[in-house]
């Protein structure tokens, strides 16, 4: 009888371990498209109460975020930048003159906390993202992607489209 109990408990233990791995993580925020966020970046407005970060090349970043000073960004992918109106307008000039593959037009929006507070703004050709608040006042913003799970601007993606970067 004991071998039966032992062999029965092993699968139950594996199922329990699997379900524990699926337990909820930190509270999730949102990265949503919103015309106000896009207009904010495209007007060249630099918010004094926000810290700016970018992904990609410093001369022509793939994505930009502005995080409200009420939050600290915990990141391994975003680089902080001392944003000026001149720098932002230079990046915008590049975005306006560069040819983008289909589906890679720049959009903007807001970054929201799980309770709906505005934590910042974003500007990117990649409209899908994951946002977490692992602890009060700390926000994690992952690298944005397209709906297909790819990242506009990365090697291989642009080459699929004639006339791309």
Coordinates of N, CA and C in Angstrom, one line a residue:
X1 N 0.8 -1.2 0.0 CA 0.0 0.0 0.0 C 0.9 1.3 0.0
X2 N 2.0 1.2 0.6 CA 2.9 2.4 0.7 C 3.4 2.8 -0.7
X3 N 3.8 1.9 -1.5 CA 4.3 2.3 -2.9 C 3.2 3.1 -3.6
X4 N 1.9 2.7 -3.4 CA 0.8 3.4 -4.1 C 0.7 4.8 -3.6
X5 N 0.8 5.0 -2.3 CA 0.7 6.4 -1.7 C 1.9 7.2 -2.3
X6 N 3.1 6.7 -2.3 CA 4.2 7.4 -2.7 C 4.1 7.8 -4.2
X7 N 3.7 6.9 -5.0 CA 3.5 7.2 -6.5 C 2.4 8.1 -6.7
X8 N 1.4 8.2 -5.8 CA 0.3 9.1 -6.0 C 0.7 10.5 -5.5
X9 N 1.5 10.6 -4.5 CA 1.9 11.9 -4.0 C 2.9 12.6 -5.0
X10 N 3.7 11.9 -5.7 CA 4.6 12.6 -6.6 C 3.9 13.4 -7.7
X11 N 2.9 12.9 -8.4 CA 2.2 13.7 -9.4 C 1.5 14.9 -8.7
X12 N 0.9 14.7 -7.5 CA 0.3 15.8 -6.8 C 1.3 16.9 -6.4
X13 N 2.5 16.5 -6.0 CA 3.5 17.4 -5.7 C 3.9 18.2 -6.9
X14 N 4.0 17.6 -8.0 CA 4.4 18.3 -9.3 C 3.3 19.3 -9.7
X15 N 2.1 18.9 -9.6 CA 0.9 19.8 -9.9 C 1.0 21.0 -9.0
X16 N 1.2 20.7 -7.7 CA 1.2 21.9 -6.7 C 2.4 22.8 -7.0
X17 N 3.5 22.3 -7.4 CA 4.7 23.1 -7.8 C 4.4 23.9 -9.0
X18 N 3.7 23.3 -10.0 CA 3.3 24.0 -11.2 C 2.4 25.1 -10.9
X19 N 1.4 24.9 -10.1 CA 0.4 25.9 -9.8 C 1.0 27.0 -9.0
X20 N 1.9 26.7 -8.1 CA 2.6 27.8 -7.3 C 3.4 28.7 -8.3
X21 N 3.9 28.1 -9.3 CA 4.7 29.0 -10.3 C 3.7 29.9 -11.1
X22 N 2.5 29.6 -11.1 CA 1.5 30.4 -11.8 C 0.8 31.4 -10.9
X23 N 1.2 31.5 -9.6 CA 0.6 32.4 -8.7 C 0.9 33.8 -9.2
X24 N 0.0 34.7 -8.8 CA 0.1 36.1 -9.3 C 1.4 36.7 -8.8
X25 N 1.9 37.6 -9.7 CA 3.2 38.3 -9.3 C 2.8 39.7 -8.8
X26 N 3.7 40.6 -9.0 CA 3.4 42.0 -8.5 C 2.2 42.6 -9.2
X27 N 1.6 43.6 -8.6 CA 0.4 44.2 -9.3 C 0.8 44.8 -10.7
X28 N -0.1 44.5 -11.6 CA 0.2 45.0 -13.0 C -0.4 46.3 -13.3
X29 N 0.4 47.2 -13.9 CA -0.1 48.4 -14.4 C -0.5 48.3 -15.9
X30 N -0.6 49.5 -16.6 CA -1.0 49.4 -18.0 C -0.1 50.4 -18.8
X31 N 0.1 50.0 -20.1 CA 0.8 50.8 -21.1 C -0.3 51.0 -22.2
X32 N -1.0 52.1 -22.2 CA -2.1 52.2 -23.2 C -1.8 53.4 -24.2
X33 N -2.3 53.2 -25.4 CA -2.3 54.3 -26.4 C -3.3 55.3 -26.0
X34 N -2.8 56.6 -26.0 CA -3.7 57.7 -25.7 C -3.2 58.9 -26.5
X35 N -4.1 59.6 -27.2 CA -3.7 60.8 -28.0 C -2.9 61.8 -27.2
X36 N -3.3 62.0 -25.9 CA -2.6 63.0 -25.1 C -1.1 62.7 -24.9
X37 N -0.8 61.5 -24.7 CA 0.6 61.1 -24.6 C 1.4 61.3 -25.9
X38 N 0.8 60.9 -27.0 CA 1.4 61.1 -28.3 C 1.6 62.6 -28.6
X39 N 0.6 63.4 -28.3 CA 0.7 64.8 -28.6 C 1.7 65.5 -27.7
X40 N 1.9 65.0 -26.5 CA 2.8 65.6 -25.6 C 4.3 65.4 -26.1
X41 N 4.6 64.2 -26.6 CA 5.9 64.0 -27.2 C 6.1 64.7 -28.5
X42 N 5.1 64.6 -29.4 CA 5.2 65.2 -30.7 C 5.2 66.8 -30.7
X43 N 4.8 67.4 -29.6 CA 4.9 68.8 -29.5 C 6.3 69.2 -29.0
X44 N 7.1 68.3 -28.6 CA 8.4 68.6 -28.0 C 8.4 69.1 -26.6
X45 N 7.3 68.8 -25.9 CA 7.2 69.2 -24.5 C 8.0 68.3 -23.6
X46 N 8.8 68.9 -22.8 CA 9.6 68.2 -21.7 C 9.0 68.5 -20.4
X47 N 8.5 67.5 -19.7 CA 7.9 67.7 -18.4 C 8.9 67.8 -17.3
X48 N 8.9 68.9 -16.5 CA 9.9 69.1 -15.5 C 9.8 68.2 -14.3
X49 N 8.7 67.6 -14.1 CA 8.5 66.7 -13.0 C 8.6 65.2 -13.4
X50 N 9.3 64.9 -14.5 CA 9.4 63.6 -15.0 C 10.9 63.3 -15.3
X51 N 11.3 62.0 -15.1 CA 12.6 61.6 -15.5 C 12.5 60.8 -16.8
X52 N 13.3 61.1 -17.8 CA 13.2 60.5 -19.1 C 14.2 59.3 -19.3
X53 N 13.8 58.3 -20.1 CA 14.6 57.1 -20.4 C 14.3 56.8 -21.8
X54 N 15.3 56.0 -22.4 CA 15.2 55.6 -23.8 C 15.7 54.2 -24.0
X55 N 15.3 53.6 -25.1 CA 15.8 52.3 -25.5 C 16.4 52.5 -26.9
X56 N 17.5 51.8 -27.1 CA 18.2 51.8 -28.4 C 19.3 52.9 -28.5
X57 N 19.5 53.4 -29.7 CA 20.6 54.3 -29.9 C 20.3 55.7 -29.2
X58 N 21.4 56.3 -28.7 CA 21.2 57.6 -28.1 C 20.8 58.6 -29.1
X59 N 21.3 58.5 -30.4 CA 21.1 59.5 -31.4 C 19.7 59.3 -32.0
X60 N 19.1 58.1 -32.0 CA 17.8 57.8 -32.5 C 17.2 56.7 -31.8
X61 N 16.7 56.9 -30.6 CA 16.1 55.9 -29.7 C 14.9 55.2 -30.4
X62 N 14.7 53.9 -30.0 CA 13.6 53.2 -30.5 C 12.3 53.6 -29.7
X63 N 12.5 53.8 -28.4 CA 11.4 54.2 -27.5 C 11.8 55.1 -26.4
X64 N 10.9 56.0 -26.0 CA 11.1 57.0 -24.9 C 10.0 56.8 -23.9
X65 N 10.4 56.9 -22.6 CA 9.4 57.0 -21.6 C 9.7 58.2 -20.7
X66 N 8.7 58.8 -20.1 CA 8.9 59.9 -19.1 C 8.1 59.4 -17.8
X67 N 8.9 59.2 -16.7 CA 8.3 58.6 -15.5 C 8.2 59.8 -14.5
X68 N 7.0 59.9 -13.9 CA 6.7 60.9 -12.9 C 7.7 60.7 -11.7
X69 N 8.1 61.8 -11.2 CA 9.0 61.8 -10.0 C 8.5 61.1 -8.8
X70 N 7.2 60.8 -8.8 CA 6.6 60.1 -7.6 C 7.0 58.6 -7.7
X71 N 7.6 58.2 -8.8 CA 8.0 56.8 -9.0 C 9.5 56.6 -9.3
X72 N 10.0 55.5 -8.9 CA 11.4 55.2 -9.2 C 11.3 54.0 -10.2
X73 N 12.0 54.2 -11.4 CA 12.0 53.1 -12.4 C 13.1 52.1 -12.0
X74 N 12.7 50.8 -11.9 CA 13.6 49.7 -11.7 C 13.7 49.1 -13.1
X75 N 15.0 49.1 -13.6 CA 15.1 48.7 -15.0 C 16.5 48.1 -15.3
X76 N 16.6 47.2 -16.2 CA 17.8 46.7 -16.8 C 17.9 47.0 -18.2
X77 N 16.9 47.6 -18.8 CA 16.9 47.9 -20.3 C 16.8 49.4 -20.6
X78 N 16.2 50.2 -19.8 CA 16.0 51.6 -20.1 C 17.3 52.4 -19.6
X79 N 17.7 53.3 -20.5 CA 18.8 54.2 -20.1 C 18.3 55.6 -19.8
X80 N 18.7 56.2 -18.6 CA 18.2 57.5 -18.3 C 18.9 58.5 -19.1
X81 N 18.2 59.6 -19.4 CA 18.7 60.7 -20.2 C 18.3 62.0 -19.6
X82 N 19.2 63.0 -19.6 CA 18.9 64.3 -19.2 C 18.2 65.0 -20.4
X83 N 16.9 65.0 -20.3 CA 16.1 65.4 -21.5 C 16.0 67.0 -21.5
X84 N 16.2 67.5 -22.7 CA 16.1 68.9 -23.0 C 15.1 69.0 -24.2
X85 N 14.6 70.2 -24.4 CA 13.7 70.4 -25.6 C 14.5 70.2 -26.9
X86 N 15.7 70.6 -26.9 CA 16.5 70.5 -28.1 C 16.8 69.0 -28.4
X87 N 17.1 68.2 -27.4 CA 17.3 66.8 -27.7 C 16.1 66.1 -28.1
X88 N 14.9 66.3 -27.5 CA 13.7 65.7 -27.8 C 13.3 66.1 -29.3
X89 N 13.4 67.4 -29.6 CA 13.1 67.8 -31.0 C 14.0 67.2 -32.0
X90 N 15.3 67.0 -31.7 CA 16.2 66.3 -32.6 C 15.8 64.9 -32.8
X91 N 15.4 64.2 -31.8 CA 14.9 62.8 -31.9 C 13.6 62.8 -32.8
X92 N 12.7 63.7 -32.5 CA 11.5 63.8 -33.3 C 11.8 64.1 -34.8
X93 N 12.7 64.9 -35.1 CA 13.1 65.2 -36.4 C 13.5 63.9 -37.1
X94 N 14.3 63.1 -36.4 CA 14.7 61.8 -37.0 C 13.5 60.9 -37.2
X95 N 12.6 60.8 -36.3 CA 11.4 60.0 -36.4 C 10.6 60.4 -37.6
X96 N 10.5 61.7 -37.8 CA 9.6 62.2 -38.9 C 10.3 62.0 -40.3
X97 N 11.6 61.9 -40.4 CA 12.2 61.8 -41.7 C 12.6 60.4 -42.0
X98 N 12.6 59.5 -41.1 CA 13.0 58.1 -41.3 C 11.9 57.3 -41.9
X99 N 12.1 56.4 -42.8 CA 11.1 55.5 -43.3 C 10.9 54.3 -42.3
X100 N 9.7 54.1 -41.9 CA 9.4 53.0 -41.0 C 8.7 51.9 -41.7
X101 N 9.0 50.7 -41.4 CA 8.2 49.6 -42.0 C 6.8 49.6 -41.6
X102 N 5.9 49.0 -42.4 CA 4.5 49.0 -42.1 C 4.3 48.5 -40.7
X103 N 3.4 49.1 -40.0 CA 3.1 48.7 -38.6 C 4.0 49.2 -37.6
X104 N 5.0 50.0 -38.0 CA 6.0 50.6 -37.1 C 5.9 52.1 -36.9
X105 N 4.8 52.6 -37.1 CA 4.6 54.1 -36.9 C 4.7 54.4 -35.4
X106 N 5.2 55.5 -35.1 CA 5.3 55.9 -33.6 C 4.0 56.3 -33.1
X107 N 3.7 55.8 -31.9 CA 2.5 56.2 -31.2 C 2.9 56.6 -29.8
X108 N 2.0 57.1 -29.0 CA 2.3 57.5 -27.7 C 1.1 57.2 -26.8
X109 N 1.4 57.3 -25.5 CA 0.3 57.0 -24.5 C 0.7 57.2 -23.1
X110 N 0.0 56.6 -22.2 CA 0.2 56.8 -20.8 C 0.6 55.4 -20.2
X111 N 1.4 55.6 -19.1 CA 1.7 54.4 -18.2 C 0.9 54.6 -17.0
X112 N 0.1 53.6 -16.6 CA -0.8 53.7 -15.5 C -0.4 52.6 -14.4
X113 N -0.6 53.0 -13.2 CA -0.4 52.1 -12.1 C -1.6 51.1 -12.0
X114 N -1.5 50.1 -11.2 CA -2.7 49.2 -11.1 C -4.0 49.9 -10.6
X115 N -3.8 50.9 -9.8 CA -5.0 51.7 -9.3 C -5.4 52.8 -10.2
X116 N -4.8 52.9 -11.4 CA -5.2 53.9 -12.4 C -4.4 55.3 -12.3
X117 N -3.5 55.4 -11.4 CA -2.7 56.6 -11.4 C -1.8 56.7 -12.6
X118 N -1.6 57.9 -13.1 CA -0.7 58.1 -14.2 C 0.8 58.2 -13.7
X119 N 1.5 57.2 -14.1 CA 2.9 57.1 -13.7 C 3.9 57.7 -14.7
X120 N 3.4 57.9 -15.9 CA 4.3 58.5 -16.9 C 3.6 58.4 -18.3
X121 N 4.5 58.7 -19.3 CA 4.1 58.7 -20.7 C 5.1 57.9 -21.5
X122 N 4.7 57.4 -22.7 CA 5.6 56.6 -23.6 C 5.4 57.1 -25.0
X123 N 6.4 56.8 -25.8 CA 6.4 57.1 -27.3 C 7.3 56.0 -27.9
X124 N 6.6 55.3 -28.8 CA 7.3 54.1 -29.4 C 6.5 53.6 -30.6
X125 N 7.2 52.8 -31.5 CA 6.5 52.1 -32.5 C 5.9 50.8 -32.0
X126 N 6.2 50.5 -30.8 CA 5.9 49.2 -30.2 C 4.8 49.4 -29.1
X127 N 3.5 49.2 -29.4 CA 2.4 49.6 -28.5 C 2.0 48.6 -27.4
X128 N 2.7 47.5 -27.3 CA 2.4 46.5 -26.2 C 3.5 46.4 -25.2
X129 N 3.1 46.4 -23.9 CA 4.1 46.4 -22.9 C 3.6 45.8 -21.6
X130 N 4.5 45.5 -20.7 CA 4.2 45.0 -19.4 C 4.7 46.0 -18.4
X131 N 3.8 46.3 -17.4 CA 4.2 47.3 -16.4 C 3.9 46.7 -15.0
X132 N 4.8 46.7 -14.1 CA 4.6 46.2 -12.7 C 4.9 47.2 -11.7
X133 N 4.3 47.1 -10.6 CA 4.6 47.9 -9.3 C 5.0 46.8 -8.3
X134 N 6.3 46.5 -8.2 CA 6.7 45.4 -7.2 C 6.6 45.9 -5.8
X135 N 6.6 47.2 -5.6 CA 6.5 47.8 -4.2 C 6.0 49.2 -4.4
X136 N 5.4 49.8 -3.4 CA 4.9 51.2 -3.5 C 6.0 52.1 -4.0
X137 N 5.7 52.9 -5.0 CA 6.6 53.9 -5.5 C 7.7 53.4 -6.4
X138 N 7.7 52.1 -6.7 CA 8.7 51.5 -7.6 C 7.9 51.0 -8.8
X139 N 8.4 51.3 -10.0 CA 7.7 50.8 -11.2 C 8.7 50.1 -12.1
X140 N 8.3 49.0 -12.8 CA 9.1 48.3 -13.7 C 8.3 48.4 -15.1
X141 N 9.1 48.8 -16.1 CA 8.5 49.0 -17.4 C 9.4 48.1 -18.3
X142 N 8.8 47.1 -19.0 CA 9.6 46.2 -19.8 C 9.8 46.8 -21.2
X143 N 10.6 46.1 -22.0 CA 10.8 46.5 -23.4 C 9.5 46.3 -24.2
X144 N 9.0 47.4 -24.8 CA 7.7 47.2 -25.6 C 7.9 46.4 -26.8
X145 N 6.8 45.8 -27.3 CA 6.8 45.0 -28.5 C 5.5 45.3 -29.3
X146 N 5.5 44.7 -30.5 CA 4.3 44.8 -31.4 C 3.4 43.8 -31.0
X147 N 2.2 43.8 -31.5 CA 1.2 42.8 -31.2 C 1.6 41.4 -31.6
X148 N 2.5 41.3 -32.6 CA 3.1 40.0 -33.0 C 4.2 39.5 -32.1
X149 N 4.5 40.3 -31.1 CA 5.6 39.8 -30.2 C 7.0 40.2 -30.6
X150 N 7.1 40.9 -31.8 CA 8.4 41.4 -32.3 C 8.6 42.8 -31.8
X151 N 9.8 43.3 -32.1 CA 10.1 44.7 -31.7 C 10.5 45.4 -33.0
X152 N 9.8 46.5 -33.3 CA 10.1 47.3 -34.5 C 11.5 47.8 -34.3
X153 N 12.3 47.8 -35.4 CA 13.6 48.4 -35.3 C 14.7 47.4 -35.1
X154 N 14.4 46.1 -34.7 CA 15.4 45.2 -34.5 C 15.7 44.4 -35.8
X155 N 17.0 44.0 -35.9 CA 17.4 43.3 -37.1 C 16.5 42.1 -37.3
X156 N 16.2 41.9 -38.6 CA 15.3 40.8 -39.0 C 13.9 41.3 -39.2
X157 N 13.4 42.1 -38.3 CA 12.0 42.6 -38.4 C 11.9 43.6 -39.6
X158 N 12.8 44.6 -39.6 CA 12.8 45.6 -40.7 C 13.1 45.0 -42.0
X159 N 14.0 44.0 -42.1 CA 14.4 43.5 -43.4 C 13.3 42.7 -44.1
X160 N 12.2 42.4 -43.3 CA 11.0 41.8 -43.9 C 10.2 42.7 -44.8
X161 N 10.5 44.0 -44.6 CA 9.7 45.0 -45.3 C 10.5 45.8 -46.3
X162 N 10.3 45.8 -47.6 CA 11.0 46.6 -48.5 C 10.9 48.1 -48.1
X163 N 12.0 48.8 -48.2 CA 11.9 50.3 -47.9 C 12.0 50.5 -46.4
X164 N 12.2 49.5 -45.6 CA 12.4 49.7 -44.2 C 13.7 50.3 -43.9
X165 N 14.1 50.4 -42.6 CA 15.3 51.1 -42.2 C 16.5 50.4 -42.8

